[in-house]
mmCIF file of C-alpha atoms in Angstrom:
data_model
loop_
_atom_site.group_PDB
_atom_site.id
_atom_site.type_symbol
_atom_site.label_atom_id
_atom_site.label_comp_id
_atom_site.label_asym_id
_atom_site.label_seq_id
_atom_site.Cartn_x
_atom_site.Cartn_y
_atom_site.Cartn_z
ATOM 1 C CA UNK A 1 -46.644 -38.024 -19.835
ATOM 2 C CA UNK A 2 -45.282 -34.742 -20.824
ATOM 3 C CA UNK A 3 -42.213 -36.042 -22.701
ATOM 4 C CA UNK A 4 -44.197 -38.723 -24.554
ATOM 5 C CA UNK A 5 -46.626 -36.344 -25.896
ATOM 6 C CA UNK A 6 -44.172 -33.747 -26.988
ATOM 7 C CA UNK A 7 -41.904 -36.255 -28.821
ATOM 8 C CA UNK A 8 -44.752 -38.010 -30.519
ATOM 9 C CA UNK A 9 -46.036 -34.723 -31.813
ATOM 10 C CA UNK A 10 -42.560 -33.871 -33.138
ATOM 11 C CA UNK A 11 -41.651 -37.165 -34.653
ATOM 12 C CA UNK A 12 -44.936 -38.057 -36.262
ATOM 13 C CA UNK A 13 -44.512 -41.185 -38.376
ATOM 14 C CA UNK A 14 -40.720 -41.232 -38.532
ATOM 15 C CA UNK A 15 -38.913 -44.379 -37.457
ATOM 16 C CA UNK A 16 -36.682 -42.532 -35.104
ATOM 17 C CA UNK A 17 -36.744 -44.272 -31.661
ATOM 18 C CA UNK A 18 -36.961 -42.182 -28.433
ATOM 19 C CA UNK A 19 -34.579 -43.290 -25.655
ATOM 20 C CA UNK A 20 -35.813 -44.056 -22.229
ATOM 21 C CA UNK A 21 -34.909 -41.039 -20.272
ATOM 22 C CA UNK A 22 -32.856 -42.743 -17.586
ATOM 23 C CA UNK A 23 -29.924 -40.558 -18.345
ATOM 24 C CA UNK A 24 -31.842 -37.342 -18.061
ATOM 25 C CA UNK A 25 -33.792 -37.035 -14.871
ATOM 26 C CA UNK A 26 -36.234 -34.169 -14.666
ATOM 27 C CA UNK A 27 -35.721 -33.661 -18.336
ATOM 28 C CA UNK A 28 -38.535 -31.146 -18.614
ATOM 29 C CA UNK A 29 -37.333 -29.221 -15.589
ATOM 30 C CA UNK A 30 -40.904 -29.408 -13.978
ATOM 31 C CA UNK A 31 -39.655 -30.486 -10.507
ATOM 32 C CA UNK A 32 -37.823 -27.993 -8.369
ATOM 33 C CA UNK A 33 -36.906 -27.576 -4.699
ATOM 34 C CA UNK A 34 -37.272 -24.232 -2.962
ATOM 35 C CA UNK A 35 -34.408 -23.279 -0.671
ATOM 36 C CA UNK A 36 -35.044 -20.586 1.876
ATOM 37 C CA UNK A 37 -32.414 -18.271 3.331
ATOM 38 C CA UNK A 38 -30.979 -14.735 3.163
ATOM 39 C CA UNK A 39 -31.163 -15.216 -0.696
ATOM 40 C CA UNK A 40 -33.829 -17.776 -1.463
ATOM 41 C CA UNK A 41 -33.698 -19.873 -4.711
ATOM 42 C CA UNK A 42 -35.145 -22.803 -6.495
ATOM 43 C CA UNK A 43 -33.088 -25.624 -7.688
ATOM 44 C CA UNK A 44 -34.023 -28.279 -10.341
ATOM 45 C CA UNK A 45 -34.385 -31.640 -8.779
ATOM 46 C CA UNK A 46 -31.589 -34.149 -9.654
ATOM 47 C CA UNK A 47 -29.449 -31.406 -11.034
ATOM 48 C CA UNK A 48 -26.450 -29.621 -9.472
ATOM 49 C CA UNK A 49 -26.089 -25.859 -9.812
ATOM 50 C CA UNK A 50 -23.852 -23.135 -8.343
ATOM 51 C CA UNK A 51 -26.787 -21.571 -6.414
ATOM 52 C CA UNK A 52 -25.775 -23.031 -3.034
ATOM 53 C CA UNK A 53 -22.280 -21.576 -3.542
ATOM 54 C CA UNK A 54 -23.337 -18.150 -4.779
ATOM 55 C CA UNK A 55 -26.519 -17.521 -2.777
ATOM 56 C CA UNK A 56 -24.683 -16.469 0.419
ATOM 57 C CA UNK A 57 -23.230 -13.553 -1.741
ATOM 58 C CA UNK A 58 -26.774 -12.614 -2.971
ATOM 59 C CA UNK A 59 -26.187 -14.081 -6.435
ATOM 60 C CA UNK A 60 -28.310 -16.655 -8.224
ATOM 61 C CA UNK A 61 -27.352 -18.064 -11.618
ATOM 62 C CA UNK A 62 -29.999 -20.806 -12.151
ATOM 63 C CA UNK A 63 -33.688 -19.953 -12.131
ATOM 64 C CA UNK A 64 -37.074 -21.747 -12.445
ATOM 65 C CA UNK A 65 -38.476 -20.037 -15.546
ATOM 66 C CA UNK A 66 -42.278 -19.955 -15.261
ATOM 67 C CA UNK A 67 -43.287 -16.689 -16.935
ATOM 68 C CA UNK A 68 -45.037 -16.734 -20.236
ATOM 69 C CA UNK A 69 -42.751 -17.421 -23.128
ATOM 70 C CA UNK A 70 -39.949 -18.723 -20.742
ATOM 71 C CA UNK A 71 -40.779 -22.492 -21.130
ATOM 72 C CA UNK A 72 -41.407 -24.756 -24.037
ATOM 73 C CA UNK A 73 -43.938 -27.179 -22.512
ATOM 74 C CA UNK A 74 -45.403 -27.973 -19.139
ATOM 75 C CA UNK A 75 -45.033 -25.116 -16.663
ATOM 76 C CA UNK A 76 -41.335 -24.525 -16.202
ATOM 77 C CA UNK A 77 -37.939 -24.487 -17.908
ATOM 78 C CA UNK A 78 -34.310 -24.026 -16.853
ATOM 79 C CA UNK A 79 -32.934 -20.526 -17.100
ATOM 80 C CA UNK A 80 -29.186 -19.874 -16.664
ATOM 81 C CA UNK A 81 -27.601 -16.428 -16.402
ATOM 82 C CA UNK A 82 -23.887 -15.397 -16.174
ATOM 83 C CA UNK A 83 -23.449 -13.181 -13.138
ATOM 84 C CA UNK A 84 -20.822 -11.248 -11.331
ATOM 85 C CA UNK A 85 -20.119 -13.343 -8.167
ATOM 86 C CA UNK A 86 -18.212 -10.923 -5.970
ATOM 87 C CA UNK A 87 -14.532 -11.566 -7.100
ATOM 88 C CA UNK A 88 -15.251 -13.605 -10.365
ATOM 89 C CA UNK A 89 -17.699 -14.142 -13.055
ATOM 90 C CA UNK A 90 -19.889 -17.260 -12.677
ATOM 91 C CA UNK A 91 -21.513 -19.021 -15.531
ATOM 92 C CA UNK A 92 -25.093 -20.252 -14.943
ATOM 93 C CA UNK A 93 -24.369 -24.056 -14.774
ATOM 94 C CA UNK A 94 -26.633 -26.947 -14.327
ATOM 95 C CA UNK A 95 -25.348 -30.570 -14.456
ATOM 96 C CA UNK A 96 -26.258 -34.130 -13.659
ATOM 97 C CA UNK A 97 -22.688 -34.491 -12.451
ATOM 98 C CA UNK A 98 -21.079 -33.029 -9.307
ATOM 99 C CA UNK A 99 -19.600 -29.562 -9.277
ATOM 100 C CA UNK A 100 -16.336 -29.035 -7.490
ATOM 101 C CA UNK A 101 -15.877 -25.294 -7.068
ATOM 102 C CA UNK A 102 -12.485 -25.626 -5.624
ATOM 103 C CA UNK A 103 -10.816 -27.013 -8.825
ATOM 104 C CA UNK A 104 -13.646 -25.970 -11.186
ATOM 105 C CA UNK A 105 -14.400 -29.398 -12.474
ATOM 106 C CA UNK A 106 -17.527 -31.504 -13.010
ATOM 107 C CA UNK A 107 -17.246 -35.263 -12.296
ATOM 108 C CA UNK A 108 -19.492 -38.220 -12.066
ATOM 109 C CA UNK A 109 -23.029 -38.421 -13.421
ATOM 110 C CA UNK A 110 -25.756 -40.964 -13.731
ATOM 111 C CA UNK A 111 -25.348 -44.734 -14.303
ATOM 112 C CA UNK A 112 -26.204 -45.410 -17.909
ATOM 113 C CA UNK A 113 -25.140 -48.207 -20.324
ATOM 114 C CA UNK A 114 -26.882 -47.469 -23.573
ATOM 115 C CA UNK A 115 -25.492 -45.938 -26.764
ATOM 116 C CA UNK A 116 -27.986 -43.242 -28.070
ATOM 117 C CA UNK A 117 -27.614 -41.624 -31.429
ATOM 118 C CA UNK A 118 -28.323 -37.935 -30.613
ATOM 119 C CA UNK A 119 -29.283 -35.377 -28.066
ATOM 120 C CA UNK A 120 -32.300 -33.231 -28.565
ATOM 121 C CA UNK A 121 -33.984 -30.459 -26.766
ATOM 122 C CA UNK A 122 -35.467 -26.989 -26.880
ATOM 123 C CA UNK A 123 -33.703 -23.668 -26.135
ATOM 124 C CA UNK A 124 -33.885 -19.894 -26.487
ATOM 125 C CA UNK A 125 -31.014 -17.545 -25.678
ATOM 126 C CA UNK A 126 -30.032 -13.935 -25.133
ATOM 127 C CA UNK A 127 -26.236 -13.722 -25.782
ATOM 128 C CA UNK A 128 -24.154 -10.711 -24.845
ATOM 129 C CA UNK A 129 -21.210 -9.636 -26.930
ATOM 130 C CA UNK A 130 -21.065 -12.970 -28.828
ATOM 131 C CA UNK A 131 -20.956 -14.916 -25.512
ATOM 132 C CA UNK A 132 -23.655 -17.723 -25.765
ATOM 133 C CA UNK A 133 -24.264 -20.893 -23.901
ATOM 134 C CA UNK A 134 -24.212 -24.553 -24.635
ATOM 135 C CA UNK A 135 -25.802 -27.937 -23.829
ATOM 136 C CA UNK A 136 -23.329 -30.857 -23.536
ATOM 137 C CA UNK A 137 -23.706 -34.612 -23.033
ATOM 138 C CA UNK A 138 -20.959 -37.137 -22.357
ATOM 139 C CA UNK A 139 -20.864 -40.945 -21.981
ATOM 140 C CA UNK A 140 -17.925 -42.166 -19.823
ATOM 141 C CA UNK A 141 -16.343 -45.431 -18.969
ATOM 142 C CA UNK A 142 -15.280 -46.675 -15.573
ATOM 143 C CA UNK A 143 -12.129 -44.500 -15.712
ATOM 144 C CA UNK A 144 -14.206 -41.384 -16.719
ATOM 145 C CA UNK A 145 -12.708 -41.605 -20.189
ATOM 146 C CA UNK A 146 -15.045 -40.273 -22.820
ATOM 147 C CA UNK A 147 -16.886 -42.882 -24.947
ATOM 148 C CA UNK A 148 -19.373 -40.612 -26.536
ATOM 149 C CA UNK A 149 -19.761 -36.779 -26.785
ATOM 150 C CA UNK A 150 -22.185 -34.254 -28.166
ATOM 151 C CA UNK A 151 -22.337 -30.471 -27.697
ATOM 152 C CA UNK A 152 -24.817 -27.897 -28.887
ATOM 153 C CA UNK A 153 -23.666 -24.258 -29.131
ATOM 154 C CA UNK A 154 -26.417 -21.711 -28.818
ATOM 155 C CA UNK A 155 -26.136 -19.033 -31.516
ATOM 156 C CA UNK A 156 -24.347 -15.682 -30.850
ATOM 157 C CA UNK A 157 -27.484 -13.942 -32.027
ATOM 158 C CA UNK A 158 -30.713 -13.771 -29.885
ATOM 159 C CA UNK A 159 -33.229 -16.608 -30.275
ATOM 160 C CA UNK A 160 -36.402 -15.176 -28.751
ATOM 161 C CA UNK A 161 -38.727 -18.260 -29.155
ATOM 162 C CA UNK A 162 -38.110 -21.820 -28.210
ATOM 163 C CA UNK A 163 -36.234 -23.618 -30.951
ATOM 164 C CA UNK A 164 -35.475 -27.382 -31.284
ATOM 165 C CA UNK A 165 -31.815 -28.509 -31.425
ATOM 166 C CA UNK A 166 -30.467 -31.928 -32.264
ATOM 167 C CA UNK A 167 -26.758 -32.978 -32.222
ATOM 168 C CA UNK A 168 -25.368 -36.427 -33.100
ATOM 169 C CA UNK A 169 -23.282 -38.057 -30.456
ATOM 170 C CA UNK A 170 -19.740 -38.845 -31.648
ATOM 171 C CA UNK A 171 -18.433 -42.160 -30.447
ATOM 172 C CA UNK A 172 -14.761 -42.956 -29.983
ATOM 173 C CA UNK A 173 -14.851 -46.694 -29.412
ATOM 174 C CA UNK A 174 -17.247 -49.631 -29.070
ATOM 175 C CA UNK A 175 -17.202 -49.867 -25.295
ATOM 176 C CA UNK A 176 -20.373 -49.855 -23.126
ATOM 177 C CA UNK A 177 -20.717 -46.650 -21.136
ATOM 178 C CA UNK A 178 -21.091 -46.840 -17.410
ATOM 179 C CA UNK A 179 -22.038 -43.070 -16.694
ATOM 180 C CA UNK A 180 -23.784 -40.270 -18.435
ATOM 181 C CA UNK A 181 -23.315 -36.568 -17.745
ATOM 182 C CA UNK A 182 -25.183 -33.509 -18.948
ATOM 183 C CA UNK A 183 -23.924 -29.916 -18.601
ATOM 184 C CA UNK A 184 -25.834 -26.693 -19.426
ATOM 185 C CA UNK A 185 -24.189 -23.403 -19.280
ATOM 186 C CA UNK A 186 -25.021 -19.758 -20.028
ATOM 187 C CA UNK A 187 -21.473 -18.983 -21.219
ATOM 188 C CA UNK A 188 -19.180 -20.848 -23.452
ATOM 189 C CA UNK A 189 -15.859 -19.676 -22.209
ATOM 190 C CA UNK A 190 -13.668 -19.562 -19.126
ATOM 191 C CA UNK A 191 -12.532 -16.091 -20.182
ATOM 192 C CA UNK A 192 -14.442 -13.279 -21.854
ATOM 193 C CA UNK A 193 -17.669 -14.360 -20.161
ATOM 194 C CA UNK A 194 -20.266 -11.700 -20.432
ATOM 195 C CA UNK A 195 -22.503 -10.691 -17.561
ATOM 196 C CA UNK A 196 -26.188 -11.401 -18.241
ATOM 197 C CA UNK A 197 -25.599 -13.882 -21.047
ATOM 198 C CA UNK A 198 -28.722 -16.092 -20.686
ATOM 199 C CA UNK A 199 -29.919 -19.442 -22.008
ATOM 200 C CA UNK A 200 -33.184 -21.154 -21.395
ATOM 201 C CA UNK A 201 -33.316 -25.044 -21.766
ATOM 202 C CA UNK A 202 -36.261 -27.330 -21.740
ATOM 203 C CA UNK A 203 -37.406 -30.930 -22.687
ATOM 204 C CA UNK A 204 -33.970 -32.646 -23.045
ATOM 205 C CA UNK A 205 -33.932 -36.170 -24.400
ATOM 206 C CA UNK A 206 -31.883 -38.880 -26.213
ATOM 207 C CA UNK A 207 -32.738 -40.544 -29.467
ATOM 208 C CA UNK A 208 -31.778 -43.850 -31.002
ATOM 209 C CA UNK A 209 -31.540 -44.317 -34.781
ATOM 210 C CA UNK A 210 -29.986 -47.776 -35.574
ATOM 211 C CA UNK A 211 -26.832 -47.716 -37.806
ATOM 212 C CA UNK A 212 -26.423 -43.923 -37.731
ATOM 213 C CA UNK A 213 -23.647 -43.635 -35.072
ATOM 214 C CA UNK A 214 -21.096 -40.887 -36.096
ATOM 215 C CA UNK A 215 -17.517 -41.889 -35.951
ATOM 216 C CA UNK A 216 -15.013 -39.059 -34.974
ATOM 217 C CA UNK A 217 -13.100 -37.700 -38.060
ATOM 218 C CA UNK A 218 -14.419 -40.388 -40.384
ATOM 219 C CA UNK A 219 -15.684 -37.786 -42.947
ATOM 220 C CA UNK A 220 -13.967 -34.619 -41.961
ATOM 221 C CA UNK A 221 -10.457 -35.677 -42.741
ATOM 222 C CA UNK A 222 -9.319 -33.813 -39.681
ATOM 223 C CA UNK A 223 -7.242 -35.510 -36.944
ATOM 224 C CA UNK A 224 -5.968 -34.068 -33.655
ATOM 225 C CA UNK A 225 -3.006 -35.603 -31.767
ATOM 226 C CA UNK A 226 -0.943 -36.889 -30.109
ATOM 227 C CA UNK A 227 -2.740 -38.432 -27.100
ATOM 228 C CA UNK A 228 -1.418 -37.714 -24.503
ATOM 229 C CA UNK A 229 0.007 -34.368 -25.730
ATOM 230 C CA UNK A 230 2.703 -32.345 -23.935
ATOM 231 C CA UNK A 231 3.372 -28.880 -25.428
ATOM 232 C CA UNK A 232 2.139 -29.168 -28.996
ATOM 233 C CA UNK A 233 -0.793 -30.511 -30.936
ATOM 234 C CA UNK A 234 -0.369 -31.844 -34.449
ATOM 235 C CA UNK A 235 -3.384 -31.202 -36.674
ATOM 236 C CA UNK A 236 -3.847 -33.188 -39.863
ATOM 237 C CA UNK A 237 -6.387 -31.487 -42.165
ATOM 238 C CA UNK A 238 -6.528 -33.711 -45.277
ATOM 239 C CA UNK A 239 -8.920 -31.439 -47.310
ATOM 240 C CA UNK A 240 -7.426 -28.196 -45.893
ATOM 241 C CA UNK A 241 -10.849 -27.175 -44.683
ATOM 242 C CA UNK A 242 -11.427 -23.778 -43.084
ATOM 243 C CA UNK A 243 -12.082 -24.604 -39.453
ATOM 244 C CA UNK A 244 -11.481 -23.635 -35.878
ATOM 245 C CA UNK A 245 -10.306 -25.885 -33.034
ATOM 246 C CA UNK A 246 -11.764 -25.084 -29.635
ATOM 247 C CA UNK A 247 -10.349 -26.606 -26.436
ATOM 248 C CA UNK A 248 -12.674 -27.073 -23.443
ATOM 249 C CA UNK A 249 -12.025 -27.993 -19.796
ATOM 250 C CA UNK A 250 -14.280 -30.457 -17.899
ATOM 251 C CA UNK A 251 -16.708 -27.544 -16.984
ATOM 252 C CA UNK A 252 -17.193 -27.002 -20.772
ATOM 253 C CA UNK A 253 -15.272 -23.681 -20.577
ATOM 254 C CA UNK A 254 -13.209 -22.524 -23.485
ATOM 255 C CA UNK A 255 -9.457 -22.816 -22.814
ATOM 256 C CA UNK A 256 -8.135 -22.046 -26.356
ATOM 257 C CA UNK A 257 -9.345 -21.272 -29.866
ATOM 258 C CA UNK A 258 -7.226 -21.927 -32.897
ATOM 259 C CA UNK A 259 -7.633 -21.240 -36.584
ATOM 260 C CA UNK A 260 -6.677 -24.285 -38.718
ATOM 261 C CA UNK A 261 -4.665 -23.549 -41.707
ATOM 262 C CA UNK A 262 -3.064 -25.914 -44.293
ATOM 263 C CA UNK A 263 -2.852 -29.724 -44.479
ATOM 264 C CA UNK A 264 -0.630 -30.096 -41.407
ATOM 265 C CA UNK A 265 -0.221 -27.616 -38.527
ATOM 266 C CA UNK A 266 1.351 -27.546 -35.063
ATOM 267 C CA UNK A 267 -0.395 -25.669 -32.178
ATOM 268 C CA UNK A 268 1.414 -24.524 -29.066
ATOM 269 C CA UNK A 269 -0.391 -25.556 -25.951
ATOM 270 C CA UNK A 270 2.499 -25.131 -23.525
ATOM 271 C CA UNK A 271 0.547 -22.352 -21.566
ATOM 272 C CA UNK A 272 -2.403 -24.730 -20.870
ATOM 273 C CA UNK A 273 -2.352 -26.662 -17.594
ATOM 274 C CA UNK A 274 -1.978 -30.455 -17.446
ATOM 275 C CA UNK A 275 -5.290 -32.333 -17.260
ATOM 276 C CA UNK A 276 -8.175 -33.732 -19.326
ATOM 277 C CA UNK A 277 -9.787 -31.592 -21.999
ATOM 278 C CA UNK A 278 -12.345 -32.032 -24.798
ATOM 279 C CA UNK A 279 -11.909 -30.455 -28.217
ATOM 280 C CA UNK A 280 -14.301 -29.626 -31.029
ATOM 281 C CA UNK A 281 -13.395 -28.656 -34.530
ATOM 282 C CA UNK A 282 -16.013 -26.370 -36.035
ATOM 283 C CA UNK A 283 -16.501 -25.558 -39.728
ATOM 284 C CA UNK A 284 -17.052 -22.127 -41.351
ATOM 285 C CA UNK A 285 -20.705 -22.050 -40.432
ATOM 286 C CA UNK A 286 -20.043 -23.261 -36.802
ATOM 287 C CA UNK A 287 -21.041 -26.743 -37.727
ATOM 288 C CA UNK A 288 -19.370 -29.544 -35.740
ATOM 289 C CA UNK A 289 -16.761 -31.453 -37.756
ATOM 290 C CA UNK A 290 -15.230 -33.607 -35.081
ATOM 291 C CA UNK A 291 -14.961 -34.010 -31.295
ATOM 292 C CA UNK A 292 -12.408 -35.627 -29.093
ATOM 293 C CA UNK A 293 -10.831 -36.016 -25.739
ATOM 294 C CA UNK A 294 -7.318 -34.697 -25.068
ATOM 295 C CA UNK A 295 -4.953 -35.414 -22.189
ATOM 296 C CA UNK A 296 -2.207 -32.907 -21.550
ATOM 297 C CA UNK A 297 0.555 -34.577 -19.716
ATOM 298 C CA UNK A 298 4.228 -33.383 -19.101
#
């Protein structure tokens, strides 16, 4: 009953429809499993984390947050911290997909066929040197191609009390999804990750609002191509907006950041490995202008 009470209190008499939470198990992070060992840890039920990989080295990046002020509702929240894991820096990561530490990818997710409008949730954060975390949601087809995508970036200044976020899901086609996937992370990048960057996440959910689906690029006037791409991206920026293109791998880690200039621009991506990526174009105030999926193929 926790989620119903919270959402009714927030939405009041609005006509926003709350999604059944089939895509978000343990959305309030109330259920955890304790794992004993040399370095004991708690893991959120129905979510994958790096704890089992890093615990043998005495490192935990995902925590059950139960202290006063560390959860929004109920008795616990998700707390992720970027740590030094022996020979590399490890983001605190929690996902409803499957983490492959060998190739640093996240695949799979939960069977889901709906088309919600937005992701919503509550967060607080303690960034370090502008390194802040994110919450990402993807809807995939049978080939793991992206149908819908939303990403919330935590601010790069501290947020000391739980604050609500809401991000519209951008849809790229009219297909019915088959899989949903959440990723939460304490750091936004695959480089320049900062030790002790921390994010708390609680009460995730999906919302439906009829006739309000956002179409990628429809209003921004910004287009990114070609798909697939080889060594260059061509950016069309019809209104010459001041913006930044950020390229992410499947873990949600930043692989490249590019300042957009002029009505047409070429960007060299020859140094980026082949594979599937997601990009976001952010405006001057870090607002999301457009999302998309990019395949680099040579």
